[in-house]
Short mmCIF file of C-alpha atoms in Angstrom, two decimals:
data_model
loop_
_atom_site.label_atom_id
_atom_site.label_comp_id
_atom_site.label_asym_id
_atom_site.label_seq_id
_atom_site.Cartn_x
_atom_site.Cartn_y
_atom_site.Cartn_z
CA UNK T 314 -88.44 -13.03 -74.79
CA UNK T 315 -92.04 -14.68 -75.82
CA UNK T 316 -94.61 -13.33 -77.81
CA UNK T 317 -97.39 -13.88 -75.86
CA UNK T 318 -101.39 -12.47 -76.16
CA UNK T 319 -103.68 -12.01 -73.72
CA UNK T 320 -107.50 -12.03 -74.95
CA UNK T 321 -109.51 -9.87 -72.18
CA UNK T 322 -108.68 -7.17 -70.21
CA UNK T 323 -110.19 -7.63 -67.05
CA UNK T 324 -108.33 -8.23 -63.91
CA UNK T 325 -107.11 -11.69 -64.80
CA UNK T 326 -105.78 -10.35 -68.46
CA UNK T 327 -104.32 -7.03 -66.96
CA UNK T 328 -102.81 -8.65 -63.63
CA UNK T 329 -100.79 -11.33 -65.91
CA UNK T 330 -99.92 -8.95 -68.38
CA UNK T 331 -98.12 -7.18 -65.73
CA UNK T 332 -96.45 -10.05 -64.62
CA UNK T 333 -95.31 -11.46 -67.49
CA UNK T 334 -93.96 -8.01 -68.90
CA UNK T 335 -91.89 -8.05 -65.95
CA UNK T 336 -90.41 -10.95 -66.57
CA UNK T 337 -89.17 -9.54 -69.77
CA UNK T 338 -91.75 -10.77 -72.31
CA UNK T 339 -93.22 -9.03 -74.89
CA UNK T 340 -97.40 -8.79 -74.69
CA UNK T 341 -100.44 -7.62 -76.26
CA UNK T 342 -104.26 -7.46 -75.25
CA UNK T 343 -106.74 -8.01 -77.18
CA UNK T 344 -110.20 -6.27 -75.73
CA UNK T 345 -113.54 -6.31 -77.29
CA UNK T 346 -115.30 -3.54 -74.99
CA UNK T 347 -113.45 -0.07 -75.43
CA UNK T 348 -112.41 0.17 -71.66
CA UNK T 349 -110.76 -1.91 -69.72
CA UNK T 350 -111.95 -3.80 -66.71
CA UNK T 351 -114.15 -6.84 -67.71
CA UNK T 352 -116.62 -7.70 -65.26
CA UNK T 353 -115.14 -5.26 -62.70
CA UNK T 354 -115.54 -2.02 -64.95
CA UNK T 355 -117.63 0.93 -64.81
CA UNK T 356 -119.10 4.19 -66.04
CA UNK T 357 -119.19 7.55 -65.08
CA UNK T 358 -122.46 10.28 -65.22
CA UNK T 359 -121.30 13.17 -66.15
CA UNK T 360 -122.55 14.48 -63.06
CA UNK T 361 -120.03 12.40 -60.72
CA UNK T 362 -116.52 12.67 -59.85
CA UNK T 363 -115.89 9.06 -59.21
CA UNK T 364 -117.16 6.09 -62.04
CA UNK T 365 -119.81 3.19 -60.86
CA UNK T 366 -119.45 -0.61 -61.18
CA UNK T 367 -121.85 -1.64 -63.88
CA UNK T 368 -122.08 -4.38 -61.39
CA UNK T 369 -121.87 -3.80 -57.39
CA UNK T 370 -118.36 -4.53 -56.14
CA UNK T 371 -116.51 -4.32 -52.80
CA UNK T 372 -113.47 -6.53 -51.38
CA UNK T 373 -113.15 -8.15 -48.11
CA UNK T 374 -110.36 -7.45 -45.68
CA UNK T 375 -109.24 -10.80 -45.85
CA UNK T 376 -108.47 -10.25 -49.76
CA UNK T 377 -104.73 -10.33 -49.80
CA UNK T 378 -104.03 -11.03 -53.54
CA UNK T 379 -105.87 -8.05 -54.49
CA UNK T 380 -104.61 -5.98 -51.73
CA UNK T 381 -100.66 -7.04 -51.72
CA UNK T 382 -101.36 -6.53 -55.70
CA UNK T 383 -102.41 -2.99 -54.98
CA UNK T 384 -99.60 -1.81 -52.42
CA UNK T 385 -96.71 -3.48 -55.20
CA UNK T 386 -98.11 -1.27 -57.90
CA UNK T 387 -97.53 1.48 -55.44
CA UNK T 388 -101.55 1.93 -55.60
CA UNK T 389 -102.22 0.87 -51.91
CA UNK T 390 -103.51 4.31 -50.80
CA UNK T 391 -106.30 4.24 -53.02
CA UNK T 392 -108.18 1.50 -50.63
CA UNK T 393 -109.85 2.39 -48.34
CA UNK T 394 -112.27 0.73 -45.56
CA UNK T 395 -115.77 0.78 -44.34
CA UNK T 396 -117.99 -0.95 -42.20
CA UNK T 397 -121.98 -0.77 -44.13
CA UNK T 398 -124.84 -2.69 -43.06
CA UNK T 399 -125.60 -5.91 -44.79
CA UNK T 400 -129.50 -7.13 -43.79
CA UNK T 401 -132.50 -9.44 -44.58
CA UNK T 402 -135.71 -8.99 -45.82
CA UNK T 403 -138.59 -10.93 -44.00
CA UNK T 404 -142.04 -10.76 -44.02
CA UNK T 405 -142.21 -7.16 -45.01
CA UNK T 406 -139.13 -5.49 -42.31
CA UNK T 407 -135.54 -5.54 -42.75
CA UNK T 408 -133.06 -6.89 -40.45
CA UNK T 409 -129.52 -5.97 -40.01
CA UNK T 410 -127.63 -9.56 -40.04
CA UNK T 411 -123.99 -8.88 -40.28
CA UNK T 412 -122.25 -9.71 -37.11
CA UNK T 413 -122.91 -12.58 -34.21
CA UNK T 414 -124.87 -10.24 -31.93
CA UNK T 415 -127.18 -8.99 -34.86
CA UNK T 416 -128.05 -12.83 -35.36
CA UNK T 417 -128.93 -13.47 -31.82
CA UNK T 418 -131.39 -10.50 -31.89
CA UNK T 419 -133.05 -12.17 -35.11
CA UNK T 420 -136.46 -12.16 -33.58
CA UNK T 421 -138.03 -14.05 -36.70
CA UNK T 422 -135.99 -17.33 -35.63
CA UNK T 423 -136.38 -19.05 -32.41
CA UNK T 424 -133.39 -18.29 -29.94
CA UNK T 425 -132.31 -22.17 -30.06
CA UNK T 426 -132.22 -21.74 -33.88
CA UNK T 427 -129.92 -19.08 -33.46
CA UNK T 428 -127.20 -20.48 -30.93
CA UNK T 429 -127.38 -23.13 -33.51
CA UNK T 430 -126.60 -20.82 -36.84
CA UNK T 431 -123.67 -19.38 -34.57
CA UNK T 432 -122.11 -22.68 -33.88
CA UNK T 433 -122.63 -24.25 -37.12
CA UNK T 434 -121.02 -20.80 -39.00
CA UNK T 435 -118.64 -20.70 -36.72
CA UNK T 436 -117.57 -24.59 -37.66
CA UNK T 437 -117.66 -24.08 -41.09
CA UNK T 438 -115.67 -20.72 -41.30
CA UNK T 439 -112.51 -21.81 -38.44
CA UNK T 440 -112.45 -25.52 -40.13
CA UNK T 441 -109.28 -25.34 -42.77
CA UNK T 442 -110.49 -28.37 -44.38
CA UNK T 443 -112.78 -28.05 -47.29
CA UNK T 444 -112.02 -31.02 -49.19
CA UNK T 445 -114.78 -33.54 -47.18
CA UNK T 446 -117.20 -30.91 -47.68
CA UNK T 447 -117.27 -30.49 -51.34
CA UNK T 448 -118.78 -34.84 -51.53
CA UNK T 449 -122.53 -33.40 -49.90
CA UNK T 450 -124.61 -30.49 -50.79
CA UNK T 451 -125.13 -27.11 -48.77
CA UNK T 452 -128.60 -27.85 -49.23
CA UNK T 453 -128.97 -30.95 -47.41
CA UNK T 454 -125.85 -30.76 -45.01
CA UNK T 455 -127.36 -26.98 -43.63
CA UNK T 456 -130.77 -28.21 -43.58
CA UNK T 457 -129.80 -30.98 -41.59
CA UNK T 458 -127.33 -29.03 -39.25
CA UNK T 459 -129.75 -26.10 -38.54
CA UNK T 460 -133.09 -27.48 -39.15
CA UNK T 461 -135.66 -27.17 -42.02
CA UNK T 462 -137.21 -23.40 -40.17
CA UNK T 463 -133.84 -21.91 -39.82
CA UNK T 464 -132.23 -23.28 -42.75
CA UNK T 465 -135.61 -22.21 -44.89
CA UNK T 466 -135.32 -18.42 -43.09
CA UNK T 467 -131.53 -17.87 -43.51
CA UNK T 468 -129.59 -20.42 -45.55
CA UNK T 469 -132.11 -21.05 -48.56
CA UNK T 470 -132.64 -18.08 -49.56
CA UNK T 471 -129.16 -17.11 -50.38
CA UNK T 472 -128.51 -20.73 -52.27
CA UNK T 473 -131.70 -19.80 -54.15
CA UNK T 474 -130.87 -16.36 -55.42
CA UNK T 475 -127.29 -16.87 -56.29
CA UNK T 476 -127.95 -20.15 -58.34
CA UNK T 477 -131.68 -20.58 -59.47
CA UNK T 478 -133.04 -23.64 -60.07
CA UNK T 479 -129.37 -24.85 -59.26
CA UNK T 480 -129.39 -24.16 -55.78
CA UNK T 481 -130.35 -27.99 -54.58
CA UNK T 482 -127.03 -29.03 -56.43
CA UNK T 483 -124.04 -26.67 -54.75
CA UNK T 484 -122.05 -28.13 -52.76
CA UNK T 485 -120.94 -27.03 -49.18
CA UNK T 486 -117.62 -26.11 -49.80
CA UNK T 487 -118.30 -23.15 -51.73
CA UNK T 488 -120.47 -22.26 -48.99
CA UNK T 489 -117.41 -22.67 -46.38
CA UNK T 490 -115.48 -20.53 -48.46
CA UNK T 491 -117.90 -17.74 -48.02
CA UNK T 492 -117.82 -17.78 -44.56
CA UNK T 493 -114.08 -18.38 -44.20
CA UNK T 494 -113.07 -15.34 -46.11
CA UNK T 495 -115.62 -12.68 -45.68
CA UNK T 496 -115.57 -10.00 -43.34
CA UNK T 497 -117.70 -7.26 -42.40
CA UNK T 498 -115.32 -4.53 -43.37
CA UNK T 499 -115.42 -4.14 -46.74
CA UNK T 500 -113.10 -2.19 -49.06
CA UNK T 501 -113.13 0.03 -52.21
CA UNK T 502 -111.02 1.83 -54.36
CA UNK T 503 -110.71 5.78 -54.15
CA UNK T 504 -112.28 6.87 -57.83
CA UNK T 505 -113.88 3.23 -57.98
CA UNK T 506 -112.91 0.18 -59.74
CA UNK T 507 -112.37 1.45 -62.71
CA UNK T 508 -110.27 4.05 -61.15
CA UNK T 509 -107.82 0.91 -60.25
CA UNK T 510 -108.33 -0.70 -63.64
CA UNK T 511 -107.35 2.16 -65.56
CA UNK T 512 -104.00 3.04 -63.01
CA UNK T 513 -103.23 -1.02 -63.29
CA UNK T 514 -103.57 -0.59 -67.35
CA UNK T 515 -101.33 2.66 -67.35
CA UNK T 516 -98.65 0.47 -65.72
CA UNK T 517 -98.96 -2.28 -67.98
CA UNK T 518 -98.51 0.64 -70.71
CA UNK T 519 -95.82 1.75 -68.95
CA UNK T 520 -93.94 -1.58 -68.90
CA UNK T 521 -94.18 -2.10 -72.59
CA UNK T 522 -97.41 -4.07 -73.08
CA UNK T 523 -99.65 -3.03 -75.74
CA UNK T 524 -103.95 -2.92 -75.01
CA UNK T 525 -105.49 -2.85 -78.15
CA UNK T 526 -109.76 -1.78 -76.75
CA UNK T 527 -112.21 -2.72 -79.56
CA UNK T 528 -109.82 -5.79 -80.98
CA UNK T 529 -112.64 -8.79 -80.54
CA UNK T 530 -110.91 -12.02 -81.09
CA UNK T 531 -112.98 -14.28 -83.42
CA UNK T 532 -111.24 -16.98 -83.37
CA UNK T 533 -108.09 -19.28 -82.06
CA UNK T 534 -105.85 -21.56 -84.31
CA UNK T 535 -103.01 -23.58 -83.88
CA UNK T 536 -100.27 -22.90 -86.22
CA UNK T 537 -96.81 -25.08 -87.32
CA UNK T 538 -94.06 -24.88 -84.66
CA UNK T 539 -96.95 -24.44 -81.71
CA UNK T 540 -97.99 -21.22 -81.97
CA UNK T 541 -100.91 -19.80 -81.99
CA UNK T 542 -103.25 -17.57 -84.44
CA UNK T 543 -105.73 -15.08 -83.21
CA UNK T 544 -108.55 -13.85 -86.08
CA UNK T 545 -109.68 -10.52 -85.55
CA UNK T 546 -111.32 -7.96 -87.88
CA UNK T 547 -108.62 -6.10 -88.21
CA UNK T 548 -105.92 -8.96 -89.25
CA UNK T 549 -104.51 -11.53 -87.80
CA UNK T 550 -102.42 -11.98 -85.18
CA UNK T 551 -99.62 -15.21 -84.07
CA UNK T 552 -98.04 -15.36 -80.70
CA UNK T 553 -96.04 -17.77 -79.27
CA UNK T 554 -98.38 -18.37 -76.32
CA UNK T 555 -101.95 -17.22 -75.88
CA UNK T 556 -103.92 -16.28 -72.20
CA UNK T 557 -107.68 -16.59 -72.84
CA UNK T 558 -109.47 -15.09 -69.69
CA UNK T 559 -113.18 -15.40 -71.71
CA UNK T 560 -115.47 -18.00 -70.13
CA UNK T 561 -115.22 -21.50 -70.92
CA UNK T 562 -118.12 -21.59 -73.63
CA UNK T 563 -116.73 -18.87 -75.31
CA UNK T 564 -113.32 -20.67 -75.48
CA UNK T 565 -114.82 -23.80 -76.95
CA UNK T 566 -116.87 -21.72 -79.78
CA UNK T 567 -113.61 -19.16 -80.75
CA UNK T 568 -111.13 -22.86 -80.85
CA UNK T 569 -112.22 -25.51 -82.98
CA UNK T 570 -109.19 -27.60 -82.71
CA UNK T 571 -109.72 -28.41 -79.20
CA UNK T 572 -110.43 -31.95 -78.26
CA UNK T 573 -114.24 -33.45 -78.34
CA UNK T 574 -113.42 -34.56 -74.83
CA UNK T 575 -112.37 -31.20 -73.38
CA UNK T 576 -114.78 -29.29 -75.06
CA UNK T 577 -117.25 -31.61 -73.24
CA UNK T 578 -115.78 -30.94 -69.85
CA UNK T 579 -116.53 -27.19 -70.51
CA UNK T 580 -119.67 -28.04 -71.45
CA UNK T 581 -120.40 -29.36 -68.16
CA UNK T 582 -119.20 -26.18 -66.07
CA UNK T 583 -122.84 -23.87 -65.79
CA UNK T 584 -123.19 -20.70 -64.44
CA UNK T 585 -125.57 -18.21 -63.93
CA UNK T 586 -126.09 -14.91 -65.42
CA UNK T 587 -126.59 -11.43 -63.83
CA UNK T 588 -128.68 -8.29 -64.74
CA UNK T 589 -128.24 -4.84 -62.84
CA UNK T 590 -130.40 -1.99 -62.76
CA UNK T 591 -129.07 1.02 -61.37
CA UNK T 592 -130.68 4.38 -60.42
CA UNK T 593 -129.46 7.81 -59.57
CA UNK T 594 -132.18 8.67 -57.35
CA UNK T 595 -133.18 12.12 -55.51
CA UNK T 596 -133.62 10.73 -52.07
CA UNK T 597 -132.63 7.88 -50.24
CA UNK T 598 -134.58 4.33 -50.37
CA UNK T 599 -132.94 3.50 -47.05
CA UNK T 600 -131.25 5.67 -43.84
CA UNK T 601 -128.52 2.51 -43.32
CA UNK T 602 -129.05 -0.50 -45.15
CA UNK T 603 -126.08 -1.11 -47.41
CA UNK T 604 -126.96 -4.21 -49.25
CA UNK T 605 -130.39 -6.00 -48.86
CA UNK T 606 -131.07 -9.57 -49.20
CA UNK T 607 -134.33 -10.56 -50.75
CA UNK T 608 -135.69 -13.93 -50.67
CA UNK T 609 -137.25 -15.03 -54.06
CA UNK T 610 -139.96 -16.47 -52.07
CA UNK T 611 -140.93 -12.91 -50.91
CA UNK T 612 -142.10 -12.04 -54.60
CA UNK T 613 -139.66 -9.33 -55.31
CA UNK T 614 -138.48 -8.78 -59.16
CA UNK T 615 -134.97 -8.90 -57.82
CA UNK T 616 -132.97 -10.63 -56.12
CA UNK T 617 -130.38 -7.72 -53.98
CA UNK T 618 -131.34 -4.31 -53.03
CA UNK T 619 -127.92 -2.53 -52.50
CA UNK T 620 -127.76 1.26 -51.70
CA UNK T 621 -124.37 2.04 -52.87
CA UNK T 622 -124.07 5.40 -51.51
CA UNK T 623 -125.35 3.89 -48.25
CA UNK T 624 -121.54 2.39 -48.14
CA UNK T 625 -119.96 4.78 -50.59
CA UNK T 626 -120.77 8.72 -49.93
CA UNK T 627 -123.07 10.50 -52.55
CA UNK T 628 -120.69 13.31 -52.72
CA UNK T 629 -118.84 11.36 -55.07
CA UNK T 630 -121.95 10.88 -57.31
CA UNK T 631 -123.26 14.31 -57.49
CA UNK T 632 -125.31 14.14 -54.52
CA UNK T 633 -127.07 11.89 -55.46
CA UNK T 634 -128.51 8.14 -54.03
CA UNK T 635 -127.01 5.09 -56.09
CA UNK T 636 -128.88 1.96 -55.80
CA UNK T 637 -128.47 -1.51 -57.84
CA UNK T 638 -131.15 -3.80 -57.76
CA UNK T 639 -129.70 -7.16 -59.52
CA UNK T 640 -130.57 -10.88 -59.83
CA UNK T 641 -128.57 -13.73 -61.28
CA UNK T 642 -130.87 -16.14 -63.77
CA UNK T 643 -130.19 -18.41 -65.97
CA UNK T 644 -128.48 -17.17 -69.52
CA UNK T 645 -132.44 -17.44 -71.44
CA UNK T 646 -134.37 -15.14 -68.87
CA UNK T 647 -136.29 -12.45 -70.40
CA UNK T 648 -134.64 -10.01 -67.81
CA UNK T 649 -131.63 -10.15 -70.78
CA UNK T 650 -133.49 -9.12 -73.48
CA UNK T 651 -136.06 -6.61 -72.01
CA UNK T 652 -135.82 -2.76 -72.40
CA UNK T 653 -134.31 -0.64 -69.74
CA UNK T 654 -137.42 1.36 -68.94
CA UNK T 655 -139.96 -2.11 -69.04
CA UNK T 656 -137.43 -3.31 -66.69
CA UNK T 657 -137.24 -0.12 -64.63
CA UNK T 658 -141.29 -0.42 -64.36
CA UNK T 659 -141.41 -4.01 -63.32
CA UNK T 660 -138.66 -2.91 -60.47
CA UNK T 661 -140.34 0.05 -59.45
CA UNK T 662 -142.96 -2.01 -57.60
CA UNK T 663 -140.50 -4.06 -55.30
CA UNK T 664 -138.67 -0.43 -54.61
CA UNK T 665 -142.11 0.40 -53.45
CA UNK T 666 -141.97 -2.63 -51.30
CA UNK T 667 -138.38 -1.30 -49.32
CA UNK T 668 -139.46 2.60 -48.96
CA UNK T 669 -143.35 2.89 -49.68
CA UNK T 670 -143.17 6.47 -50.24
CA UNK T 671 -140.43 5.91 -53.58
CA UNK T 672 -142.23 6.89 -56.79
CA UNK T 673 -141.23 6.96 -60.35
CA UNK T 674 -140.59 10.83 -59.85
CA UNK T 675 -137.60 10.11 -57.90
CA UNK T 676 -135.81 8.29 -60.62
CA UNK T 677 -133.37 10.76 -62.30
CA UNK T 678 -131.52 8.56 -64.06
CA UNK T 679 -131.33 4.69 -64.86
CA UNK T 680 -129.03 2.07 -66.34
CA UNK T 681 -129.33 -1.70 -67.36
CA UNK T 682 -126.21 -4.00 -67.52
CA UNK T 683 -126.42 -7.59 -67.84
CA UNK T 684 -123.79 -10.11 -68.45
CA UNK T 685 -124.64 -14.02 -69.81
CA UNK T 686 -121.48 -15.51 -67.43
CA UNK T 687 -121.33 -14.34 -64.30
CA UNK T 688 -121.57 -17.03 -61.30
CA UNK T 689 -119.93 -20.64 -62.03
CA UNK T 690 -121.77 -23.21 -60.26
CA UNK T 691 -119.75 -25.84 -58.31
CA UNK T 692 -120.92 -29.12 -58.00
CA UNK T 693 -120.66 -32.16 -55.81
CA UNK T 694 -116.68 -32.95 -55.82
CA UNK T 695 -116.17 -29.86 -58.45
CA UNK T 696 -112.58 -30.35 -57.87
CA UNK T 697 -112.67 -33.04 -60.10
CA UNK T 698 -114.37 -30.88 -62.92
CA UNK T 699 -112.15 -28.17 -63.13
CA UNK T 700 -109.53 -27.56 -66.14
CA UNK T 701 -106.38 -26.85 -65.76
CA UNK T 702 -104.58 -23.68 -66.99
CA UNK T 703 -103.19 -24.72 -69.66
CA UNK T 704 -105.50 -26.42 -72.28
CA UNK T 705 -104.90 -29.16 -75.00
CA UNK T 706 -103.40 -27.01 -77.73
CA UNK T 707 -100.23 -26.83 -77.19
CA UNK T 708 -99.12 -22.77 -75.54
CA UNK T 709 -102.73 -21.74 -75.55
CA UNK T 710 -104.14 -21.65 -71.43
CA UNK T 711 -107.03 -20.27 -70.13
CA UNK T 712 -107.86 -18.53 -66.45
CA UNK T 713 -111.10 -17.18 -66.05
CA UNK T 714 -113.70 -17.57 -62.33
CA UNK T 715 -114.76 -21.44 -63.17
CA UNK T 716 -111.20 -22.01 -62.04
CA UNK T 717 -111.12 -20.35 -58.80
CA UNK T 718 -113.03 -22.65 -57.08
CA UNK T 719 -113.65 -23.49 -53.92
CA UNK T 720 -113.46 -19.80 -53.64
CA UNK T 721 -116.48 -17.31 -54.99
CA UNK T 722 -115.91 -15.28 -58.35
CA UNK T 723 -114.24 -11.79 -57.35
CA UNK T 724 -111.71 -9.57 -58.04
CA UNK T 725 -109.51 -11.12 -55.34
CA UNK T 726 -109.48 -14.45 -57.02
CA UNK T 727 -109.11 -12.52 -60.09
CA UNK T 728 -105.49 -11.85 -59.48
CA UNK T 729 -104.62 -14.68 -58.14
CA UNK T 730 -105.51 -16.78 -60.90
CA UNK T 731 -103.65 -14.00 -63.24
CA UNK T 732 -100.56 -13.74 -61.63
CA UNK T 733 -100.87 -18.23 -61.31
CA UNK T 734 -101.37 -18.39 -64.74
CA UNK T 735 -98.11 -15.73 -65.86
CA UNK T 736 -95.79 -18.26 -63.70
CA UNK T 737 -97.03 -20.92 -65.30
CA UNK T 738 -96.89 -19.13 -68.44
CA UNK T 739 -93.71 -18.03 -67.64
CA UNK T 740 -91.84 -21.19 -66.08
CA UNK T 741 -92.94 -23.44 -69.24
CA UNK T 742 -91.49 -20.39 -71.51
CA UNK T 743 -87.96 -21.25 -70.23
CA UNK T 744 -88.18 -24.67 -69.91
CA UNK T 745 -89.32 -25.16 -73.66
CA UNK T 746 -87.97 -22.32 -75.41
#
């Protein structure tokens, strides 16, 4: 048996606690926030039988790790399928664009444009090879393949909002990997994320492991005979082997006897931040629009209009209408730091823009969540950039959704990279101990 902690609870902490307590270790988490769940966690209104994502959330059908994950915990049943609408905003209407024929009756983009967006998504998302495409850009490789009007319509606008004044720089095989996994069915969890979370922590429990909520590591130390020290308020702790599932930056400033070098590998892995406001409203914004794509050339305060209950029903919420409206910007954006309610009014306007007769009266309720890492962003040949599990210091490894590339950030690739990093964990236990 190791001794092995686990800083965060999120998916990636929880998933290779699990693992690893089944393989007969011994394991404790170590959670700053007083739930579990990370970025996937939510809240609940006292009003509604089912909690919220602080940030929106949905899996594809194509998401087997999380899926398979689900059905071995004997927690399969709580998934469950639907098929919302996913659209554009242009020039003042909204346009369904989630399926082949909804793209061919895009009446904003010439019909040429659009046998050409089918054929070149439909390259990109049957091609198993993603490798060559992660040497260009999906800037210049779409803009060449579909033209500057379509590319500038459709394409752009989605590099734009996800990654800022980044969105030049991506390359095109994270964009393949959006296409090749997502699906227009998308899935949820009966009692919501959280609802998952907490089941997923009770068997951890259950197993043996130990979640300590409101432990916030301070720092990480090597100690004699390779293990390693974790300072926390409350006194602290040495395992054999440590799991950090905290971004990269945060790594680097809690371990000060990592390597110059390293630390200046993490230093080159940016990412984008995310803010969330959400409303309980009295009325729906929309009658079908699940999620609403807003270019930032369009003026809007936000990025994504999504209409939760458009997806989800309201009767799990009290009746009422759940929106988010959300934007990822760069970690110093005033967004961060601004009041709920100053942020509310400087949304209110682009609501406005979506429904014209929404007014401040049908707010009943509003939240702001924000979180400073949030969406890694991959670079030309980002294979090359990416750390491996396990870092310098000897036993200490880190997993977290820099290392998931080519695929997107998600809960999906969230388990994966948990239940990778307990075999590793695991495997270099026996071998060494």
């Amino acid at each position: 048996m190791v001794n092995i902690g686990i800083v965060g609870a999120g998916v990636t902490g929880l998933t290779a606690a699990y693992d690893l307590l089944r393989a007969g270790h011994k394991v404790v988490i170590y959670e700053a926030r007083p739930y579990v769940g990370g970025l996937a966690a939510g809240f609940k209104d006292e009003t509604w039988d089912w909690p919220l994502e602080h940030f929106y959330h949905h899996i594809f059908a194509s998401d087997r790790d999380i899926i398979d994950f689900a059905e071995e915990l004997g927690l399969g049943e709580m998934i469950f399928f639907e098929r919302p609408v996913t659209s554009i905003y242009y020039q003042g209407s909204i346009y369904p664009l989630d399926s082949p024929m909804r793209v061919l009756q895009f009446r904003p983009l010439p019909f040429i444009d659009r046998l050409r967006f089918g054929l070149i998504a439909a390259f990109l998302r049957y091609n198993p090879f993603w490798r060559p495409f992660e040497r260009t850009t999906a800037h210049s490789w779409l803009r060449q393949a579909l033209g500057p009007r379509g590319y500038e319509i459709l394409w752009q606008p989605m590099l734009e909002g996800k990654f800022g004044h980044y969105y030049r720089d991506v390359n095109l095989a994270w964009f393949w990997a959006r296409l090749a996994k997502r699906t227009p069915r998308l899935g949820y969890f009966k009692g919501g994320f959280q609802g998952f979370l907490n089941a997923l922590a009770d068997k951890v429990r259950a197993a043996g492991g130990d979640i300590r909520l409101e432990h916030h590591v301070r720092g990480i130390h090597e100690e004699a005979e390779g293990r390693i020290r974790l300072e926390l308020r409350a006194g602290d702790q040495v395992h054999d082997r440590v799991l950090a599932t905290c971004s990269p930056q945060m790594l680097k400033a809690r371990t000060p006897s990592l390597p110059a070098s390293y630390t200046a590998a993490l230093d080159e892995l940016s990412s984008m931040g995310a803010v969330v406001m959400i409303l309980a409203l009295k009325h729906q914004v929309t009658d079908e629009h699940y999620w609403i794509n807003i270019p930032k050339r369009e003026g809007f305060p936000f990025l994504a209009f999504v209409e939760h209950t458009n997806y989800v029903s309201a009767e799990h919420y009290g009746g009422d209408t759940v929106v988010y409206c959300g934007d990822y910007l760069p970690p110093d954006h005033e967004y961060f730091d601004l009041p709920e309610q100053e942020l509310l009014e400087r949304f209110i306007p682009g609501i406005q823009r979506i429904n014209p007769e929404f007014n401040r009266d049908w707010v009943r309720k509003a939240w702001k969540f924000s979180e400073i890492y949030a969406q890694p962003v991959p670079f030309v040949d980002h294979s090359t950039r990416i750390p491996p599990l396990q870092t310098p210091v000897p036993n200490l490894y880190m997993a977290n959704m820099s290392q998931v590339y080519p695929w997107d950030r998600g809960t999906n690739y969230a388990v994966e990279i948990g239940r990778r990093a307990a075999a590793l964990m695991g495997e270099q236990s026996v071998t060494s101990g």
